[in-house]
Short mmCIF file of C-alpha atoms in Angstrom, two decimals:
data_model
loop_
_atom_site.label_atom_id
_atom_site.label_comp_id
_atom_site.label_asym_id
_atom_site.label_seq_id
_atom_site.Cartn_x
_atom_site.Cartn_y
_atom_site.Cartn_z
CA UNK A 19 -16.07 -76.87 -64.49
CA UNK A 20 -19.85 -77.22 -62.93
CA UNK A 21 -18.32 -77.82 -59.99
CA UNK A 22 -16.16 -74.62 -59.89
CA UNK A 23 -19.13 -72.50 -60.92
CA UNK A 24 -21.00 -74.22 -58.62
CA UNK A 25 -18.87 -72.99 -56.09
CA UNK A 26 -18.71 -69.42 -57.00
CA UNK A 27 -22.51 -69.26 -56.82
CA UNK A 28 -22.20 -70.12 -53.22
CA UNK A 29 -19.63 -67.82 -51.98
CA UNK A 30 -21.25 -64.62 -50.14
CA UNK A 31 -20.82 -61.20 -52.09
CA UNK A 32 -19.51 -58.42 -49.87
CA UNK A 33 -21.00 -54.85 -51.56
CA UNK A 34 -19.12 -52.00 -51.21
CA UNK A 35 -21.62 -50.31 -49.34
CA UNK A 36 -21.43 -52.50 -46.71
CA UNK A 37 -17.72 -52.20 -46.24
CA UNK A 38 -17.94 -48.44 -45.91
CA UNK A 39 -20.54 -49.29 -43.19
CA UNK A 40 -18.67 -51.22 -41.13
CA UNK A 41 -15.55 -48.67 -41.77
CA UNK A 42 -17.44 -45.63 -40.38
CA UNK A 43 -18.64 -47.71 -37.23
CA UNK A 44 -15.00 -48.85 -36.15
CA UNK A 45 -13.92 -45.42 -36.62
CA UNK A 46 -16.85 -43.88 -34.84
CA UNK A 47 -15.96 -46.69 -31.90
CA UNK A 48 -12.37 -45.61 -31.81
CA UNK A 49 -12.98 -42.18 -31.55
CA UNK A 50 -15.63 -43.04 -28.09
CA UNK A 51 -12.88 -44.65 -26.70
CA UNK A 52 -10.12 -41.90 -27.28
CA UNK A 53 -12.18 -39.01 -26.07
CA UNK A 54 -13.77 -41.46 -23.06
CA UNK A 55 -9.98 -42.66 -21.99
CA UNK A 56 -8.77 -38.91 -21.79
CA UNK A 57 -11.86 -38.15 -19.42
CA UNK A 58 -10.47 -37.05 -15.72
CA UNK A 59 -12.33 -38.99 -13.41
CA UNK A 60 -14.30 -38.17 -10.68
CA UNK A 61 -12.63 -39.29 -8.11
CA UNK A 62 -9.11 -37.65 -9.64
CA UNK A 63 -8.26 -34.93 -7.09
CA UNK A 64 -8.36 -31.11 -8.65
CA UNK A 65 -5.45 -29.27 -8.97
CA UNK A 66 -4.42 -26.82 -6.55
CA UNK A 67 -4.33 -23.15 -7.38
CA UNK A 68 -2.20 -20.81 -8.50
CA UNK A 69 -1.16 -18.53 -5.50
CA UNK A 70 -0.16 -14.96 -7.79
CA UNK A 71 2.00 -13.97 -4.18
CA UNK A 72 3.91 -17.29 -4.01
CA UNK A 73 7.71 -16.83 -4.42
CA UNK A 74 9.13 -18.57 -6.88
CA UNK A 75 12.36 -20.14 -7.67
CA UNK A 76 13.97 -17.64 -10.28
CA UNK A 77 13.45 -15.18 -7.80
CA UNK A 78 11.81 -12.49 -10.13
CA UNK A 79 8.55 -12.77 -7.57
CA UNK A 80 11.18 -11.40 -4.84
CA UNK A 81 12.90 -9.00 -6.53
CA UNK A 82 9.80 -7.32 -6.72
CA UNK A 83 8.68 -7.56 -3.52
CA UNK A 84 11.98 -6.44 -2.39
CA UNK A 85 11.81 -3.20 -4.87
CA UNK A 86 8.34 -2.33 -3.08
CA UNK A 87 9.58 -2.02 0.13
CA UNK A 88 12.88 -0.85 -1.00
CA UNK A 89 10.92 2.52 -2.49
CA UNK A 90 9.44 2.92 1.18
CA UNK A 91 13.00 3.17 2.56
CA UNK A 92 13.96 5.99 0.39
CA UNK A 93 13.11 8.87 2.79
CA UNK A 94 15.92 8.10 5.10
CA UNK A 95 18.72 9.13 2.40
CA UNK A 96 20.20 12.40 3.63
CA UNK A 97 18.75 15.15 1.24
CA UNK A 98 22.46 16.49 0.59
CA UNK A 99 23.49 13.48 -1.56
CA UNK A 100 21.71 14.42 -5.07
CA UNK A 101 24.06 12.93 -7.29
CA UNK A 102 25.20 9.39 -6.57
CA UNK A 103 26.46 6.55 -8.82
CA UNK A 104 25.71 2.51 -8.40
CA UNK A 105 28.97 1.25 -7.86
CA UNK A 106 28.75 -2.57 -7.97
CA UNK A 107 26.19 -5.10 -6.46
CA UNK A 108 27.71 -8.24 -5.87
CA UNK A 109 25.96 -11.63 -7.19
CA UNK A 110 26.96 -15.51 -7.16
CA UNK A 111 26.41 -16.87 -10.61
CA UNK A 112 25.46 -19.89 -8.82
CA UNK A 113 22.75 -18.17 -7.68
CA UNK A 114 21.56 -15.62 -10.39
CA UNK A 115 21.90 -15.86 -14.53
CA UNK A 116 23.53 -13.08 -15.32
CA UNK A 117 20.17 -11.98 -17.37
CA UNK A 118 18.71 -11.97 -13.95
CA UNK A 119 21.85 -9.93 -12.09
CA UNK A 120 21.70 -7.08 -14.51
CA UNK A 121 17.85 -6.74 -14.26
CA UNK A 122 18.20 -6.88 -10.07
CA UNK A 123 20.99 -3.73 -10.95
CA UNK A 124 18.27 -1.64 -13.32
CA UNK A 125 15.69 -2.39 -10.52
CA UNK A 126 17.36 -0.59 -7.97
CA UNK A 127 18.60 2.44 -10.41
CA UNK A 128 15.42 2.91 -11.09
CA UNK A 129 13.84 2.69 -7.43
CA UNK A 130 16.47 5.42 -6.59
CA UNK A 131 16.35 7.60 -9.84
CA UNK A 132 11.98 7.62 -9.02
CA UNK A 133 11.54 7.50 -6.01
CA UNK A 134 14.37 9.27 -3.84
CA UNK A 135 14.09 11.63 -6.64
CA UNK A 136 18.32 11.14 -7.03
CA UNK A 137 20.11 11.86 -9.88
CA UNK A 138 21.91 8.66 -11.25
CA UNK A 139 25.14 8.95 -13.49
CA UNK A 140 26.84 5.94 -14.97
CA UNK A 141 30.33 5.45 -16.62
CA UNK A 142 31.73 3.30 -18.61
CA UNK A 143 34.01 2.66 -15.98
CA UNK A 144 31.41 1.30 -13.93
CA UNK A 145 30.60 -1.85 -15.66
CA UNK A 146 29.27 -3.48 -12.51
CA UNK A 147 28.89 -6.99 -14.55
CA UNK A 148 32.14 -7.47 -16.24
CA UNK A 149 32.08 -11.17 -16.60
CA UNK A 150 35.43 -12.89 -15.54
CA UNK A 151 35.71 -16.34 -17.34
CA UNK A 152 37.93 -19.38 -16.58
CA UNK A 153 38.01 -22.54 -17.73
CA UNK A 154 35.92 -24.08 -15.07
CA UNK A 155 34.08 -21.14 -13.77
CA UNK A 156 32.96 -17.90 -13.81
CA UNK A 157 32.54 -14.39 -11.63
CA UNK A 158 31.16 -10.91 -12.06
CA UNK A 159 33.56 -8.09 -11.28
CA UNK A 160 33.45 -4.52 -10.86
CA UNK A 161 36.08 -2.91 -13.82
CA UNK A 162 38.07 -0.77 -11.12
CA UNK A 163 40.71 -2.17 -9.25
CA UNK A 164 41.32 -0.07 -6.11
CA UNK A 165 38.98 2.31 -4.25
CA UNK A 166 41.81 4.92 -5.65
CA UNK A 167 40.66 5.10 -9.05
CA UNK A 168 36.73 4.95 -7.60
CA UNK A 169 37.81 8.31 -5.81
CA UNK A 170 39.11 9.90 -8.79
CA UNK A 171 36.02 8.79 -11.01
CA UNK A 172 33.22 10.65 -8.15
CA UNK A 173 35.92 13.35 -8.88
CA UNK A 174 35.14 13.40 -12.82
CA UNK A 175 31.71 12.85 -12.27
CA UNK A 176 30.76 14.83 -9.51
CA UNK A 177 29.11 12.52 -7.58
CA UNK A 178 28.03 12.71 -3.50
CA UNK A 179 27.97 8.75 -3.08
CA UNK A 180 28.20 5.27 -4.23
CA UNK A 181 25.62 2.75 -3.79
CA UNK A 182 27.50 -0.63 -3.12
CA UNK A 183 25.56 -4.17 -2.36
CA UNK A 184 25.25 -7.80 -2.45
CA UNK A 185 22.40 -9.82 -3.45
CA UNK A 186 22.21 -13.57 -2.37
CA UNK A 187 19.67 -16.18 -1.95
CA UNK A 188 19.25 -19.05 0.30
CA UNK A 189 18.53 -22.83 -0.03
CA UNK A 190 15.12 -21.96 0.57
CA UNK A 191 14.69 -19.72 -2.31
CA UNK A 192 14.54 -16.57 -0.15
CA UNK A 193 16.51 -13.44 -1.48
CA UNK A 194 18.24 -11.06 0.09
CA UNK A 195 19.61 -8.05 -0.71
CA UNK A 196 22.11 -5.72 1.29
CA UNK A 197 22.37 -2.05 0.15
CA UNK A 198 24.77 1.30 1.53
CA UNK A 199 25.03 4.42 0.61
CA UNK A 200 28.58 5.96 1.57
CA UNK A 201 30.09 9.33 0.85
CA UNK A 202 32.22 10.20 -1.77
CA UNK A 203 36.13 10.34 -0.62
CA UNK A 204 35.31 10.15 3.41
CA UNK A 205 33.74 6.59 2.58
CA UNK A 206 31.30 7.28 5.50
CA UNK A 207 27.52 5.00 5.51
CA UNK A 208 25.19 7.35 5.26
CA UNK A 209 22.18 4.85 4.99
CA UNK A 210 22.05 0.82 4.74
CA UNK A 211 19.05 -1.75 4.71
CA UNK A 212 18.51 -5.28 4.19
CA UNK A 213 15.75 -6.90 2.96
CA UNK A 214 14.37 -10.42 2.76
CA UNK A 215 11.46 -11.35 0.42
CA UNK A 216 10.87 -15.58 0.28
CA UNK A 217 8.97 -18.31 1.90
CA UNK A 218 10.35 -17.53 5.10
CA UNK A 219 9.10 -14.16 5.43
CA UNK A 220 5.98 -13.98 8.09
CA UNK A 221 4.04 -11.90 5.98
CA UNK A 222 4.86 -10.42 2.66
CA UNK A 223 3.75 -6.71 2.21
CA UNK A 224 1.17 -6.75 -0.84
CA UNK A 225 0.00 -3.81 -0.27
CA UNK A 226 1.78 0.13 -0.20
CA UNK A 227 0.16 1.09 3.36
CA UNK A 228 0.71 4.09 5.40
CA UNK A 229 -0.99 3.35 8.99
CA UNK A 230 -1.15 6.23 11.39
CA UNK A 231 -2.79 7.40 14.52
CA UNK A 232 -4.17 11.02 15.34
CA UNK A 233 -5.29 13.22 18.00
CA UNK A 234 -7.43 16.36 16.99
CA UNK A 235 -9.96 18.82 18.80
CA UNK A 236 -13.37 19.69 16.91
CA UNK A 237 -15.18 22.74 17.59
CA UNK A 238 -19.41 22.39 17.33
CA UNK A 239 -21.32 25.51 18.47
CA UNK A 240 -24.66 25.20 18.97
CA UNK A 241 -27.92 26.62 17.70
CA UNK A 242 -30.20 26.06 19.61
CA UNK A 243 -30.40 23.95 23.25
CA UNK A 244 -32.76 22.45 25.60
CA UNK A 245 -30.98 21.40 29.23
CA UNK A 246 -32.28 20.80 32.37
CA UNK A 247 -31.22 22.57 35.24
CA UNK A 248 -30.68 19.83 37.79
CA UNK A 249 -30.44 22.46 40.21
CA UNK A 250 -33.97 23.48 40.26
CA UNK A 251 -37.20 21.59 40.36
CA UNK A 252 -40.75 23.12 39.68
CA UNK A 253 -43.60 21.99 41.75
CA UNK A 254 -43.81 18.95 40.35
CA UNK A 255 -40.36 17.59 41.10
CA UNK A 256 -39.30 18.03 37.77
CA UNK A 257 -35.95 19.83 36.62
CA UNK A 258 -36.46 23.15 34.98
CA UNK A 259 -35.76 23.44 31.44
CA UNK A 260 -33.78 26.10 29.82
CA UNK A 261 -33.64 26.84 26.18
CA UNK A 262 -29.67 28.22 25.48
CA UNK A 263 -27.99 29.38 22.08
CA UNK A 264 -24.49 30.03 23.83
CA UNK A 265 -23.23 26.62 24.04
CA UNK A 266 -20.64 24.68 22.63
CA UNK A 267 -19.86 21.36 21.85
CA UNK A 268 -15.99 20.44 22.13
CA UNK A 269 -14.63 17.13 20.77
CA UNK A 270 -11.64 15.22 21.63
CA UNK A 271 -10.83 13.01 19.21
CA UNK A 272 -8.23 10.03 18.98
CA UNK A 273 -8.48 7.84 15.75
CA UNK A 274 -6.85 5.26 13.53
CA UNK A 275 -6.12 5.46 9.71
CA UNK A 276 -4.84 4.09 7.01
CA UNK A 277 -3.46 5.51 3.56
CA UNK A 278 -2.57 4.29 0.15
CA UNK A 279 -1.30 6.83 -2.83
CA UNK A 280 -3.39 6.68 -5.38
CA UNK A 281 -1.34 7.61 -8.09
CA UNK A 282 2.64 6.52 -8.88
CA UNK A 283 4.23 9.79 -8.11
CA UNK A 284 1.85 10.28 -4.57
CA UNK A 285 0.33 12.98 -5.98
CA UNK A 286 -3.73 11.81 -4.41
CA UNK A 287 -3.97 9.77 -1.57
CA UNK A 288 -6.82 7.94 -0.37
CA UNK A 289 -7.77 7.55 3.64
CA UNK A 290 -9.93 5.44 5.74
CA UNK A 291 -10.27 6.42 9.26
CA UNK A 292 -11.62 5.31 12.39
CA UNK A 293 -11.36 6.10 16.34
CA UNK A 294 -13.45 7.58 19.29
CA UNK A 295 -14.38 10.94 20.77
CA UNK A 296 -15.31 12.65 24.00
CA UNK A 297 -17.66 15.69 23.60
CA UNK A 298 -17.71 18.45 26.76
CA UNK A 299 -20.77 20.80 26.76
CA UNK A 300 -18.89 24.27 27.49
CA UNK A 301 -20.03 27.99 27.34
CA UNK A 302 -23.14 27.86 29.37
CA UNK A 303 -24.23 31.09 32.09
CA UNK A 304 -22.09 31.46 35.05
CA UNK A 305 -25.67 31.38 36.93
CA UNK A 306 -26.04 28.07 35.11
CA UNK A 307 -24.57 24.79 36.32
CA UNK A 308 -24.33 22.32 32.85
CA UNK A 309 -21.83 19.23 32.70
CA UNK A 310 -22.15 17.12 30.30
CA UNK A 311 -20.40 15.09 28.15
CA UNK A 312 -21.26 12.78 24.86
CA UNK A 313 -19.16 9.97 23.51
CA UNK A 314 -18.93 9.05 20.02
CA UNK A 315 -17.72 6.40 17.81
CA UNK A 316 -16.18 8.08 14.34
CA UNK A 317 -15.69 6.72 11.16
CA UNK A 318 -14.38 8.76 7.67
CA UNK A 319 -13.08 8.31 4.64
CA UNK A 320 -11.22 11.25 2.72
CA UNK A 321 -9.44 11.99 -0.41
CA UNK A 322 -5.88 14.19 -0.13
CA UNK A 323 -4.55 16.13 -2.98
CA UNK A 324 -0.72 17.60 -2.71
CA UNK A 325 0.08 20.97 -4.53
CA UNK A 326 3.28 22.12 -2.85
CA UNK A 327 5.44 18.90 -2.69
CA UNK A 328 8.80 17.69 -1.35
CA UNK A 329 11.91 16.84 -3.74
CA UNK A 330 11.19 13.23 -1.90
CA UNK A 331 7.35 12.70 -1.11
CA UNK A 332 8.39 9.96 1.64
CA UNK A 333 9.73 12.97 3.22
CA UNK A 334 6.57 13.77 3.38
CA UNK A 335 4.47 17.70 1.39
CA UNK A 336 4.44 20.83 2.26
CA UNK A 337 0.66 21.69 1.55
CA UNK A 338 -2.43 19.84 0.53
CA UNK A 339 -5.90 20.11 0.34
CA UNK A 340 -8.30 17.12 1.48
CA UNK A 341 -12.25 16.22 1.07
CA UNK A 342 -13.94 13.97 3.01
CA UNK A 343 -17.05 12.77 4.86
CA UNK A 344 -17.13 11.67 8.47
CA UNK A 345 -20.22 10.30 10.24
CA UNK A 346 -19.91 10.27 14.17
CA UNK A 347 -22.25 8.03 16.23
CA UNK A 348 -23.39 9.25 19.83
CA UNK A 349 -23.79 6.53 22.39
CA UNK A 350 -26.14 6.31 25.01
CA UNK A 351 -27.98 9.55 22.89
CA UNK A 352 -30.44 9.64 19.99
CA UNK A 353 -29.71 11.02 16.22
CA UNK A 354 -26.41 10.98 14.76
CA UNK A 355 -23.81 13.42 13.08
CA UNK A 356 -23.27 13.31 9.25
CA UNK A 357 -20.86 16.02 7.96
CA UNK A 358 -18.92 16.72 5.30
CA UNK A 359 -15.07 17.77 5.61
CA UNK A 360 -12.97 20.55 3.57
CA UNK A 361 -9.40 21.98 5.03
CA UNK A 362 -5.47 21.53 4.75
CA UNK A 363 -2.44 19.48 5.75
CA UNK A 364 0.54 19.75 5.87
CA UNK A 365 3.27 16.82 6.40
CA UNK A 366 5.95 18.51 7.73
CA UNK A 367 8.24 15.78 7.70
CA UNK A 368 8.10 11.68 7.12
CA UNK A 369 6.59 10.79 10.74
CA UNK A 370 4.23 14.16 11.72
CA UNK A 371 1.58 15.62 9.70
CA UNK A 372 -0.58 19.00 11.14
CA UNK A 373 -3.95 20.18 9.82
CA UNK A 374 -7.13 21.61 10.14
CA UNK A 375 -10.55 22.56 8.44
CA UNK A 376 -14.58 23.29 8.40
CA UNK A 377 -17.14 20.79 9.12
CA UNK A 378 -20.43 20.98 7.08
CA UNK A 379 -23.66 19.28 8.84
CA UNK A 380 -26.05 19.93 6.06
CA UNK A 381 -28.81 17.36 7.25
CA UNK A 382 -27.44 15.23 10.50
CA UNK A 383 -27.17 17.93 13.20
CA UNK A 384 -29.37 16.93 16.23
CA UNK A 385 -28.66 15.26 19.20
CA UNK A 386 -31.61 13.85 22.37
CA UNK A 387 -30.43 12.57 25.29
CA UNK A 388 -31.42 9.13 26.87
CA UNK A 389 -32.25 7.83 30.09
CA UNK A 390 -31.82 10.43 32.57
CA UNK A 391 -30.83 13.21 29.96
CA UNK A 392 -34.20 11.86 27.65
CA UNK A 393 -35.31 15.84 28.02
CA UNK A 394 -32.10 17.12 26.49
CA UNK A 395 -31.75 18.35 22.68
CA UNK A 396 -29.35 19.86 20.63
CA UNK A 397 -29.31 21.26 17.52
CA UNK A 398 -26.12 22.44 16.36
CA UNK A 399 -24.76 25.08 13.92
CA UNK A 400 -24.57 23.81 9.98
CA UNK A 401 -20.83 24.44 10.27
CA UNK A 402 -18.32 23.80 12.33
CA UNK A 403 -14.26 23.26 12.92
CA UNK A 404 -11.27 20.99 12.86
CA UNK A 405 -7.65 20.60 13.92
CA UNK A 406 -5.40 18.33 13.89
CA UNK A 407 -1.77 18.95 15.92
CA UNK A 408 -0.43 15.60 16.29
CA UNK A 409 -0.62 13.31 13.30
CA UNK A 410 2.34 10.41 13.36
CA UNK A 411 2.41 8.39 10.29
CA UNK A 412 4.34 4.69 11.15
#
């Protein structure tokens, strides 16, 4: 028994404080190694990023770069054909869910219904995505059987055309989508297009650009001028200077610009512009031999507001009224032109567009010669005048 106690005496006493001590550090150790062991490393490489253009393989990405340039397209339809109905648009189910079939349908109703400005009437006849089931497979189908009983349905609905396509996509996850428009009864194509949208594209269309190229005439008189007459010298050897307030500056202008509608229904337009000009002093004294000229490099932005539209505005407006400002710099000459721009256009059809307006030069209206026109100065008039007769939009 004195043995036993003995023994007990001797055995080490573990307190429960201690426990709870080592506890807490084991845990605290555990928890290093989880949060250390789920560290990337350094030398890990970083992911690559997300590119928001990149087609992908559903093919919802195409579809809507397809429906972009699909809504460009729209002002080739002949104007005559205001009621038409979508009659099918073929699909592989391989290829397309049938989720994704129906949407591809409602995308090009609606391109047509907003922007060819076409009215779009539907049946129940035309159930484009009738699904046909068998046991081992499965097909979409239009619900009428013969082009008959399509003839006699434009009849009850009094329709101009039919909008018939296919839409497929390749191995490389490009898609492609056929469209035509044909007349009702005759059955004639009054307008087709294809379009591609996938990696094999050269260079998807992000942006809704109109790029177009000009030729104008602008119209400066002059206030007040200083030009030498080269044809007479004073005793010195010098040319003779005469001060003229008949003159006139005439531009010829050929420039570059570029256009995006501001607003969904092209209402406001935006412009950038750029080009070169070729100025021709004109309207001197018959007694008075002046030839000159002046090169400039232009540059202008301007903001377009239409009024009097088209049915179709890819067809182009009837009227609209445009601000701007343009700043023109004179080469080989001293000072520059800085003017502000008020007037109208009108785009008479999709391609040509004709205008004109007034040219304010509140502050910038001088203009010294260099070199061997150094004793030449110009000051022109505070306003002056625009137009523009041959406008092609591409």
């Amino acid at each position: 028994m004195s043995v036993f106690r003995s023994r007990c005496r001797t055995r080490p006493q573990v307190r429960p404080r201690v426990r709870a001590g080592r506890f807490a550090l084991r845990a605290a150790l555990a928890f290093c190694l989880a949060v250390f062991s789920v560290q990337p490393r350094a030398s890990d490489p970083a992911p690559p990023p997300i590119d928001p253009f990149a087609p992908s393989s559903t093919g919802l990405r195409q579809v809507a770069e397809i429906m972009s340039r699909l809504s460009k397209s729209m002002g080739d339809i002949p104007p005559d054909l205001d009621r038409i109905a979508l009659y099918q648009i073929k699909t592989d189910p391989r290829e397309f869910s049938p989720g994704l079939a129906r949407y591809i349908q409602a995308q090009v109703e609606d391109v047509f219904r907003r922007d060819a400005r076409r009215t779009l009437v539907t049946a129940p006849e035309l159930r484009t995505f009738r699904v046909i089931a068998t046991d081992s497979s499965f097909r979409f189908s239009n619900s009428l059987p013969s082009l008959e009983e399509l003839w006699k349905l434009g009849d009850k609905l009094h329709v101009q055309g039919f909008i018939e396509g296919s839409c497929s996509k390749s191995a490389d996850n490009d898609v492609i989508l056929n469209l035509k428009l044909f007349r009702h009864r005759t059955g004639e194509v009054v307008w087709s297009q294809s379009f591609v949208a996938g990696p094999n594209e050269k260079k998807p269309d992000i942006w809704n650009l109109d790029w177009s190229a000009s030729v104008g005439t602008r119209f400066f008189p002059i206030k007040s001028g200083i030009m030498p007459r080269k044809d007479t010298l004073d005793r010195l050897g010098n040319y003779v200077l005469d001060t003229l307030s008949t003159l006139m500056l005439t531009q010829y202008a050929v420039e570059g610009s570029v256009s995006e509608a501001m607003t969904a229904d092209k209402w406001l337009y935006f412009t950038v512009s750029a080009g070169a000009g070729y100025m021709n002093g004109t309207g001197g004294p018959d007694s008075l031999n002046i030839a000159f000229n002046i090169n400039t490099m232009n540059f202008g932005i301007e903001v377009l507001g239409v009024f009097f539209r088209k049915a179709n505005p890819d067809l182009g407006y009837w009227l609209g009224t445009y601000v701007g400002y343009k700043e023109m710099i004179p080469l080989l000459n001293r000072g520059h032109l800085g003017m502000l721009t008020v007037g109208y256009k009108s785009r008479v059809s999709r391609h040509f567009t004709l205008g004109g307006g007034i040219l304010f030069l509140p502050l910038n209206n001088t203009l010294k010669g260099l070199n061997s026109d150094s004793d030449r100065f110009l000051t022109l008039e505070p306003v002056a005048y625009e137009i523009t007769y041959l406008h092609y939009t591409f």
